Short mmCIF file of C-alpha atoms in Angstrom, two decimals:
data_model
loop_
_atom_site.label_atom_id
_atom_site.label_comp_id
_atom_site.label_asym_id
_atom_site.label_seq_id
_atom_site.Cartn_x
_atom_site.Cartn_y
_atom_site.Cartn_z
CA MET A 1 133.57 81.15 101.21
CA ASP A 2 134.46 77.82 102.78
CA ARG A 3 134.02 76.46 106.28
CA LEU A 4 137.40 75.04 107.32
CA SER A 5 138.07 71.64 108.81
CA ASN A 6 141.29 71.99 110.80
CA THR A 7 143.89 69.68 112.30
CA VAL A 8 144.83 69.77 116.00
CA ARG A 9 148.49 68.98 116.64
CA PRO A 10 149.14 66.86 119.79
CA TYR A 11 152.56 68.24 120.79
CA ALA A 12 153.66 67.15 124.26
CA TRP A 13 153.64 70.70 125.68
CA GLY A 14 150.00 71.25 124.76
CA SER A 15 147.18 71.77 127.23
CA THR A 16 144.78 68.84 127.58
CA THR A 17 141.79 71.12 128.24
CA ALA A 18 142.11 74.64 126.72
CA ILE A 19 141.21 73.89 123.09
CA PRO A 20 138.45 71.36 123.99
CA GLU A 21 136.91 73.94 126.34
CA LEU A 22 136.88 76.56 123.59
CA LEU A 23 135.36 74.10 121.12
CA GLY A 24 132.82 72.86 123.66
CA VAL A 25 133.89 69.22 123.40
CA ALA A 26 135.10 66.70 125.95
CA PRO A 27 138.87 66.47 126.49
CA THR A 28 140.51 63.29 125.24
CA GLY A 29 143.16 63.27 127.96
CA GLU A 30 145.84 63.82 125.33
CA PRO A 31 147.63 67.17 124.81
CA GLN A 32 146.03 69.39 122.17
CA ALA A 33 148.64 72.04 121.45
CA GLU A 34 147.79 73.81 118.20
CA MET A 35 144.90 73.97 115.75
CA TRP A 36 146.19 75.02 112.32
CA MET A 37 144.17 77.15 109.90
CA GLY A 38 145.66 77.72 106.48
CA ALA A 39 147.53 75.99 103.69
CA HIS A 40 150.70 74.82 105.39
CA PRO A 41 151.69 71.50 103.74
CA GLY A 42 152.25 69.91 107.16
CA ALA A 43 148.56 70.08 108.10
CA PRO A 44 146.48 72.09 105.61
CA SER A 45 142.89 72.96 106.38
CA ARG A 46 140.29 71.10 104.35
CA VAL A 47 137.25 72.46 102.54
CA THR A 48 134.24 70.84 100.90
CA ARG A 49 133.25 72.40 97.60
CA PRO A 50 130.71 71.60 94.91
CA THR A 51 132.57 71.10 91.64
CA ALA A 52 131.65 70.71 88.02
CA ALA A 53 133.42 67.49 87.10
CA GLY A 54 134.75 67.59 83.59
CA ALA A 55 133.66 71.20 83.11
CA ASP A 56 135.38 73.31 85.76
CA GLY A 57 137.56 70.39 86.84
CA PRO A 58 138.58 69.32 90.33
CA GLY A 59 139.67 72.04 92.68
CA THR A 60 137.32 74.66 91.26
CA ARG A 61 133.94 75.96 92.31
CA ALA A 62 130.75 75.21 90.49
CA SER A 63 130.02 78.10 88.15
CA ALA A 64 127.71 80.83 89.37
CA GLY A 65 124.05 80.23 88.63
CA ARG A 66 124.39 76.47 88.22
CA ASP A 67 122.42 73.93 90.20
CA VAL A 68 124.84 72.69 92.88
CA ALA A 69 122.87 69.45 93.16
CA HIS A 70 124.20 68.44 89.74
CA HIS A 71 127.82 68.74 90.82
CA ASP A 72 130.08 66.53 92.83
CA VAL A 73 130.88 67.59 96.38
CA VAL A 74 134.58 67.05 96.95
CA GLU A 75 136.71 67.46 100.07
CA GLN A 76 140.08 68.98 99.27
CA SER A 77 142.93 70.54 101.15
CA LEU A 78 143.16 74.31 101.03
CA THR A 79 146.64 73.82 99.54
CA GLU A 80 145.10 71.97 96.58
CA VAL A 81 142.37 74.56 96.15
CA ILE A 82 144.85 77.43 96.02
CA ALA A 83 147.25 75.57 93.72
CA ALA A 84 144.41 74.96 91.23
CA ASP A 85 143.79 78.71 90.74
CA PRO A 86 146.04 80.97 92.86
CA GLU A 87 144.86 84.28 91.41
CA ARG A 88 141.21 83.43 91.94
CA GLU A 89 141.72 82.35 95.55
CA LEU A 90 144.43 84.80 96.66
CA GLY A 91 143.94 87.70 94.29
CA PRO A 92 146.42 88.99 91.67
CA ALA A 93 148.09 91.45 94.06
CA ALA A 94 148.88 88.82 96.71
CA VAL A 95 150.20 86.40 94.09
CA ARG A 96 152.40 89.13 92.63
CA VAL A 97 153.92 89.93 96.04
CA PHE A 98 154.05 86.53 97.75
CA GLY A 99 153.75 83.99 94.94
CA PRO A 100 151.01 81.37 94.48
CA ARG A 101 150.67 80.42 98.15
CA LEU A 102 148.91 81.64 101.26
CA PRO A 103 151.73 83.52 103.04
CA PHE A 104 150.45 83.11 106.60
CA LEU A 105 149.39 80.38 109.02
CA LEU A 106 146.76 81.05 111.70
CA LYS A 107 146.64 78.94 114.86
CA LEU A 108 144.91 78.40 118.14
CA LEU A 109 147.83 77.72 120.49
CA ALA A 110 147.29 76.15 123.92
CA ALA A 111 150.44 75.85 126.04
CA GLY A 112 150.14 73.62 129.08
CA ALA A 113 153.92 73.55 129.53
CA PRO A 114 156.77 75.79 128.29
CA LEU A 115 157.67 75.61 124.61
CA SER A 116 161.27 75.58 123.42
CA LEU A 117 163.36 78.73 123.78
CA GLN A 118 163.85 79.82 120.17
CA VAL A 119 164.64 82.51 117.63
CA HIS A 120 163.76 83.04 113.95
CA PRO A 121 165.99 84.32 111.12
CA ASP A 122 165.27 87.33 108.97
CA LEU A 123 164.57 86.84 105.26
CA VAL A 124 168.16 87.23 104.08
CA GLN A 125 169.49 84.92 106.80
CA ALA A 126 166.88 82.30 105.91
CA GLN A 127 167.72 82.47 102.22
CA GLN A 128 171.44 82.16 102.94
CA GLY A 129 171.03 79.36 105.46
CA TYR A 130 168.67 77.37 103.26
CA ALA A 131 170.94 77.72 100.21
CA ASP A 132 173.97 76.62 102.25
CA GLU A 133 172.30 73.47 103.58
CA GLU A 134 170.95 72.64 100.12
CA ARG A 135 174.44 73.07 98.68
CA ARG A 136 175.89 70.77 101.36
CA GLY A 137 173.24 68.16 100.69
CA VAL A 138 171.73 68.11 104.20
CA PRO A 139 168.45 66.14 103.89
CA ILE A 140 165.41 68.33 104.51
CA ASP A 141 164.14 65.93 107.19
CA ALA A 142 167.49 65.42 108.94
CA PRO A 143 167.32 66.07 112.71
CA ARG A 144 170.31 68.41 112.43
CA ARG A 145 168.81 70.38 109.52
CA THR A 146 168.26 74.01 110.57
CA TYR A 147 166.55 75.65 107.58
CA LYS A 148 163.44 73.93 106.21
CA ASP A 149 162.69 76.70 103.71
CA ALA A 150 164.02 80.06 102.51
CA ASN A 151 161.48 82.24 104.33
CA HIS A 152 161.48 84.26 107.52
CA LYS A 153 159.00 83.60 110.32
CA PRO A 154 157.78 86.70 112.14
CA GLU A 155 154.86 85.88 114.43
CA LEU A 156 152.24 87.41 116.70
CA ILE A 157 150.48 85.84 119.68
CA CYS A 158 147.23 87.34 121.00
CA ALA A 159 146.02 86.11 124.39
CA LEU A 160 142.55 84.62 124.82
CA THR A 161 143.28 83.75 128.45
CA PRO A 162 146.02 85.01 130.77
CA PHE A 163 149.17 84.05 128.87
CA ASP A 164 152.81 84.22 129.92
CA GLY A 165 156.08 83.92 128.10
CA LEU A 166 159.60 85.20 127.55
CA CYS A 167 160.46 87.81 124.95
CA GLY A 168 163.78 89.50 124.17
CA PHE A 169 166.82 90.13 126.34
CA ARG A 170 166.41 92.19 129.47
CA ARG A 171 169.10 94.52 130.75
CA PRO A 172 172.24 92.58 131.70
CA ALA A 173 172.23 94.16 135.17
CA GLU A 174 168.68 92.87 135.78
CA ALA A 175 169.64 89.36 134.64
CA ALA A 176 172.73 89.50 136.88
CA ASP A 177 170.62 90.46 139.89
CA ALA A 178 168.17 87.61 139.22
CA MET A 179 170.98 85.06 138.97
CA ALA A 180 172.88 86.42 141.98
CA ALA A 181 169.77 86.19 144.15
CA LEU A 182 169.76 82.41 143.70
CA GLY A 183 173.04 82.08 145.59
CA VAL A 184 174.39 79.37 143.25
CA ASP A 185 178.19 79.49 143.11
CA SER A 186 178.44 78.14 139.55
CA LEU A 187 176.35 81.08 138.29
CA LYS A 188 178.83 83.65 139.63
CA PRO A 189 180.99 83.77 136.44
CA TYR A 190 177.84 84.66 134.43
CA VAL A 191 176.87 87.31 136.99
CA ASP A 192 180.35 88.85 136.80
CA LEU A 193 180.29 88.94 132.98
CA LEU A 194 176.85 90.52 132.91
CA ARG A 195 178.00 93.26 135.24
CA ALA A 196 181.43 93.90 133.73
CA ARG A 197 180.99 93.77 129.96
CA PRO A 198 179.17 96.12 127.54
CA GLU A 199 175.56 95.08 126.90
CA ASP A 200 175.90 93.24 123.59
CA ALA A 201 179.17 91.54 124.56
CA ALA A 202 177.80 90.51 127.97
CA LEU A 203 174.68 88.91 126.50
CA ARG A 204 176.63 87.16 123.74
CA GLU A 205 179.35 85.81 126.03
CA VAL A 206 176.96 84.58 128.69
CA LEU A 207 174.57 82.87 126.27
CA THR A 208 177.54 81.25 124.51
CA ALA A 209 178.96 80.04 127.82
CA ILE A 210 175.60 78.60 128.90
CA LEU A 211 175.05 76.70 125.65
CA THR A 212 178.60 75.34 125.41
CA ALA A 213 179.10 74.38 129.06
CA ASP A 214 179.81 70.79 130.06
CA PRO A 215 176.37 69.11 130.06
CA ALA A 216 176.85 67.33 133.40
CA GLU A 217 178.08 70.45 135.15
CA MET A 218 175.27 72.52 133.64
CA ALA A 219 172.69 69.98 134.76
CA ASP A 220 173.94 70.33 138.35
CA THR A 221 173.77 74.14 138.04
CA VAL A 222 170.21 73.97 136.72
CA ASP A 223 169.13 71.68 139.56
CA GLU A 224 170.60 74.02 142.18
CA ALA A 225 169.09 77.07 140.48
CA ALA A 226 165.68 75.40 140.28
CA GLU A 227 165.68 74.56 143.98
CA ALA A 228 166.63 78.13 144.86
CA ALA A 229 164.03 79.60 142.48
CA GLU A 230 161.30 77.47 144.02
CA ARG A 231 162.39 78.52 147.49
CA LEU A 232 162.47 82.23 146.60
CA GLY A 233 159.21 82.25 144.61
CA GLY A 234 157.94 85.61 143.39
CA ALA A 235 159.80 86.77 140.27
CA HIS A 236 161.83 83.53 140.31
CA ALA A 237 158.77 81.25 140.23
CA PRO A 238 158.61 81.02 136.40
CA TYR A 239 162.14 79.58 136.28
CA ALA A 240 161.25 76.91 138.83
CA ARG A 241 158.25 76.03 136.67
CA ILE A 242 160.41 75.84 133.54
CA ALA A 243 162.97 73.64 135.29
CA HIS A 244 160.19 71.30 136.45
CA HIS A 245 159.44 70.51 132.79
CA TYR A 246 163.07 70.61 131.57
CA PRO A 247 165.30 69.36 134.41
CA GLY A 248 169.00 69.90 133.73
CA ASP A 249 168.36 71.83 130.50
CA PRO A 250 170.71 74.82 129.92
CA GLY A 251 167.72 76.72 128.53
CA VAL A 252 166.52 77.18 132.14
CA ILE A 253 169.54 79.43 132.81
CA ALA A 254 169.32 81.08 129.38
CA ALA A 255 165.69 81.96 130.16
CA MET A 256 166.90 84.18 133.01
CA LEU A 257 168.45 86.50 130.42
CA LEU A 258 165.01 87.29 128.95
CA ASN A 259 162.07 89.51 129.79
CA TYR A 260 159.19 87.74 131.51
CA VAL A 261 155.87 88.86 129.97
CA GLN A 262 152.30 88.37 131.19
CA LEU A 263 149.52 89.08 128.68
CA GLN A 264 145.89 89.65 129.59
CA PRO A 265 143.10 88.59 127.18
CA GLY A 266 143.15 90.84 124.12
CA GLU A 267 146.81 91.80 124.55
CA ALA A 268 149.41 90.57 122.07
CA MET A 269 153.14 90.18 121.62
CA TYR A 270 155.01 90.52 118.31
CA LEU A 271 158.13 88.43 117.76
CA GLY A 272 160.43 89.64 115.00
CA SER A 273 163.62 88.12 113.64
CA GLY A 274 166.52 87.61 116.00
CA VAL A 275 164.43 87.97 119.17
CA PRO A 276 164.73 85.00 121.58
CA HIS A 277 161.40 83.96 123.03
CA ALA A 278 159.34 81.16 124.52
CA TYR A 279 155.69 80.65 125.42
CA LEU A 280 155.14 79.32 128.93
CA GLY A 281 151.39 78.87 129.34
CA GLY A 282 147.95 79.97 128.19
CA LEU A 283 145.60 79.97 125.20
CA GLY A 284 146.02 82.40 122.32
CA VAL A 285 145.51 83.14 118.64
CA GLU A 286 148.84 82.98 116.83
CA ILE A 287 149.61 84.13 113.31
CA MET A 288 152.93 83.78 111.51
CA ALA A 289 154.59 83.83 108.13
CA ASN A 290 154.27 80.41 106.53
CA SER A 291 157.71 79.04 107.44
CA ASP A 292 159.24 76.27 109.56
CA ASN A 293 162.55 77.98 110.31
CA VAL A 294 163.30 77.74 114.04
CA LEU A 295 166.67 77.94 115.77
CA ARG A 296 166.39 76.55 119.28
CA CYS A 297 168.26 77.87 122.31
CA GLY A 298 167.14 75.26 124.84
CA LEU A 299 164.13 73.74 126.63
CA THR A 300 164.06 71.00 124.02
CA PRO A 301 165.54 67.57 123.28
CA LYS A 302 165.98 68.69 119.65
CA HIS A 303 169.21 69.85 118.01
CA VAL A 304 170.61 73.21 119.10
CA ASP A 305 172.84 74.67 116.36
CA VAL A 306 174.91 76.97 118.56
CA PRO A 307 177.13 78.60 115.87
CA GLU A 308 174.15 79.41 113.63
CA LEU A 309 172.08 80.54 116.59
CA LEU A 310 174.78 83.01 117.62
CA ARG A 311 174.79 84.39 114.07
CA ILE A 312 171.03 84.94 114.11
CA VAL A 313 170.35 86.28 117.61
CA ARG A 314 170.12 90.05 118.13
CA PHE A 315 172.17 90.70 121.25
CA GLU A 316 170.45 93.81 122.53
CA ALA A 317 168.23 94.47 125.50
CA THR A 318 164.68 95.40 124.52
CA GLU A 319 161.35 96.11 126.12
CA PRO A 320 158.94 93.24 125.38
CA GLY A 321 156.40 95.59 123.78
CA ILE A 322 152.87 94.46 124.65
CA LEU A 323 150.47 95.27 121.79
CA ARG A 324 146.91 96.40 122.31
CA PRO A 325 144.52 96.61 119.35
CA GLU A 326 143.97 99.97 117.69
CA ALA A 327 140.29 100.64 117.02
CA SER A 328 139.00 101.98 113.72
CA PRO A 329 135.65 103.67 112.89
CA THR A 330 134.38 100.39 111.43
CA GLY A 331 134.87 98.57 114.73
CA GLU A 332 137.92 96.70 113.49
CA GLU A 333 140.64 96.42 116.16
CA VAL A 334 144.01 96.02 114.45
CA TYR A 335 147.20 94.57 115.90
CA GLU A 336 149.82 96.64 114.08
CA THR A 337 153.02 94.84 113.01
CA PRO A 338 155.86 95.77 110.61
CA VAL A 339 155.34 92.83 108.22
CA ASP A 340 153.21 92.27 105.12
CA GLU A 341 152.77 88.48 105.21
CA PHE A 342 149.98 88.81 107.75
CA ARG A 343 147.61 91.30 109.29
CA LEU A 344 145.57 90.32 112.36
CA SER A 345 142.54 92.19 113.64
CA ARG A 346 139.52 91.57 115.85
CA TYR A 347 135.82 92.37 115.76
CA VAL A 348 133.74 92.30 118.93
CA LEU A 349 130.20 92.17 117.53
CA ALA A 350 127.11 93.16 119.49
CA ALA A 351 123.49 92.07 119.00
CA GLY A 352 121.56 94.44 116.77
CA GLY A 353 124.69 95.99 115.32
CA THR A 354 125.00 96.94 111.66
CA PRO A 355 126.54 94.17 109.52
CA VAL A 356 130.19 94.87 108.67
CA ASP A 357 131.38 94.41 105.09
CA LEU A 358 134.78 92.64 105.06
CA THR A 359 135.05 92.22 101.28
CA THR A 360 138.63 92.81 100.15
CA ASP A 361 140.96 91.93 97.29
CA THR A 362 143.14 89.70 99.50
CA PRO A 363 142.46 86.23 101.00
CA GLN A 364 141.06 86.03 104.52
CA ILE A 365 140.59 83.51 107.31
CA LEU A 366 137.95 84.44 109.88
CA LEU A 367 138.09 82.68 113.27
CA CYS A 368 135.38 82.79 115.94
CA THR A 369 136.59 82.75 119.56
CA ALA A 370 133.34 83.65 121.37
CA GLY A 371 129.59 83.82 120.77
CA ALA A 372 127.88 82.82 117.53
CA PRO A 373 128.62 85.48 114.89
CA ARG A 374 127.61 85.10 111.26
CA ALA A 375 130.08 85.30 108.40
CA GLY A 376 128.23 85.24 105.08
CA GLU A 377 126.01 82.17 105.07
CA PHE A 378 127.81 80.54 108.02
CA THR A 379 127.08 80.86 111.73
CA LEU A 380 130.29 80.15 113.59
CA ALA A 381 130.78 78.60 117.00
CA PRO A 382 133.94 79.19 119.06
CA GLY A 383 136.92 77.58 117.34
CA GLU A 384 135.24 77.48 113.91
CA SER A 385 136.71 79.31 110.95
CA VAL A 386 136.13 80.11 107.28
CA PHE A 387 138.33 80.88 104.29
CA VAL A 388 137.22 83.82 102.18
CA PRO A 389 138.83 84.04 98.73
CA ALA A 390 139.96 87.40 97.42
CA ASP A 391 137.16 89.69 96.17
CA GLU A 392 134.42 87.39 97.51
CA SER A 393 131.64 89.35 99.18
CA VAL A 394 131.35 88.76 102.92
CA GLU A 395 129.50 90.49 105.74
CA VAL A 396 129.77 89.68 109.44
CA ALA A 397 127.08 90.30 112.03
CA GLY A 398 125.50 88.84 115.14
CA THR A 399 127.07 88.53 118.57
CA GLY A 400 130.57 87.33 119.36
CA THR A 401 134.27 87.79 118.66
CA LEU A 402 135.88 87.24 115.27
CA PHE A 403 139.57 87.38 114.45
CA ARG A 404 140.34 88.41 110.88
CA SER A 405 143.62 87.39 109.23
CA THR A 406 144.76 88.58 105.82
CA VAL A 407 147.83 90.05 104.08
CA VAL A 408 149.10 93.54 103.26
CA VAL A 409 149.69 94.32 99.58
#
């Protein structure tokens, strides 16, 4: 088992205080948006392991029973550790299903401002899109590149504080009523389409019209809509807040097509392929398949690939589907999702409780979000985490909250 050293990403939308408060450190004044835990090549976690130089080689543990003092202590990325011996770290079953890589990325996510409105492809769409851009020779780091890899990116966000966001299309009639209430003349064609067309056609036509409108005219519409939303308040307040951060952005109007969701601590939201969504504010634990494939719909200065977006989006009204953990006899509270790349659960440990054995044949990352629970030989403070290789014995005990992330094989 390894204590993880993790990178905090300073994206502009990040909260300046939420992650420092959880970690018990002073804010720097800069945004601290995400803390990454895992083996993503963009910011892999780091571990410090005793190694047997020349015997076991770099990237391996000192052999059992040896005197650690006679071995070098080396800091390595978790990516390097896994690459050196995938079956030992991940287990044969996980390697057989997902290949020699950790298939999930765990994060602390702290939104101080709205994130981009976005959608993720399914696995087939990602494979097709990636192959097409590779065939056309689009550089992987090009600003207009859409597919960074050939994987899908389902994700789950679990609130640690009150957390709000947008998730999935709402009924066209509800979106029409919200737009009509603003009293903005340039929104009337969208209102009429939403009320006159069948559900899937209405959502498709209106989103297409919003994203392909003349930028100057759309900016004026957004400004008028933002002023009206601020004046009306209530259910329109989130759109005024979004427009404050993204003035003139067509994503402000597109956001009115979506369900507004408010999560309380412990509640979660699952985001599958084709579902448009955005996080607006709050601190949460996020887990996702290890992919960078994002198609943006707005609320961003980055490239919006409208034709590809329209191919990926599922144009159907859905309920946002707030998830609450399902308790088991062992005390594990599981957030059930339909994917195998990740499985997220939670333990709320009480003083004097019986230690819980978490040993399993798949890799795990354990994250503390409250208290001072013990995981094996480590006592964890809020924000601290450990990587547990497959089949390594681990018990948790003490007082506090631990999130457990692993895979399904």
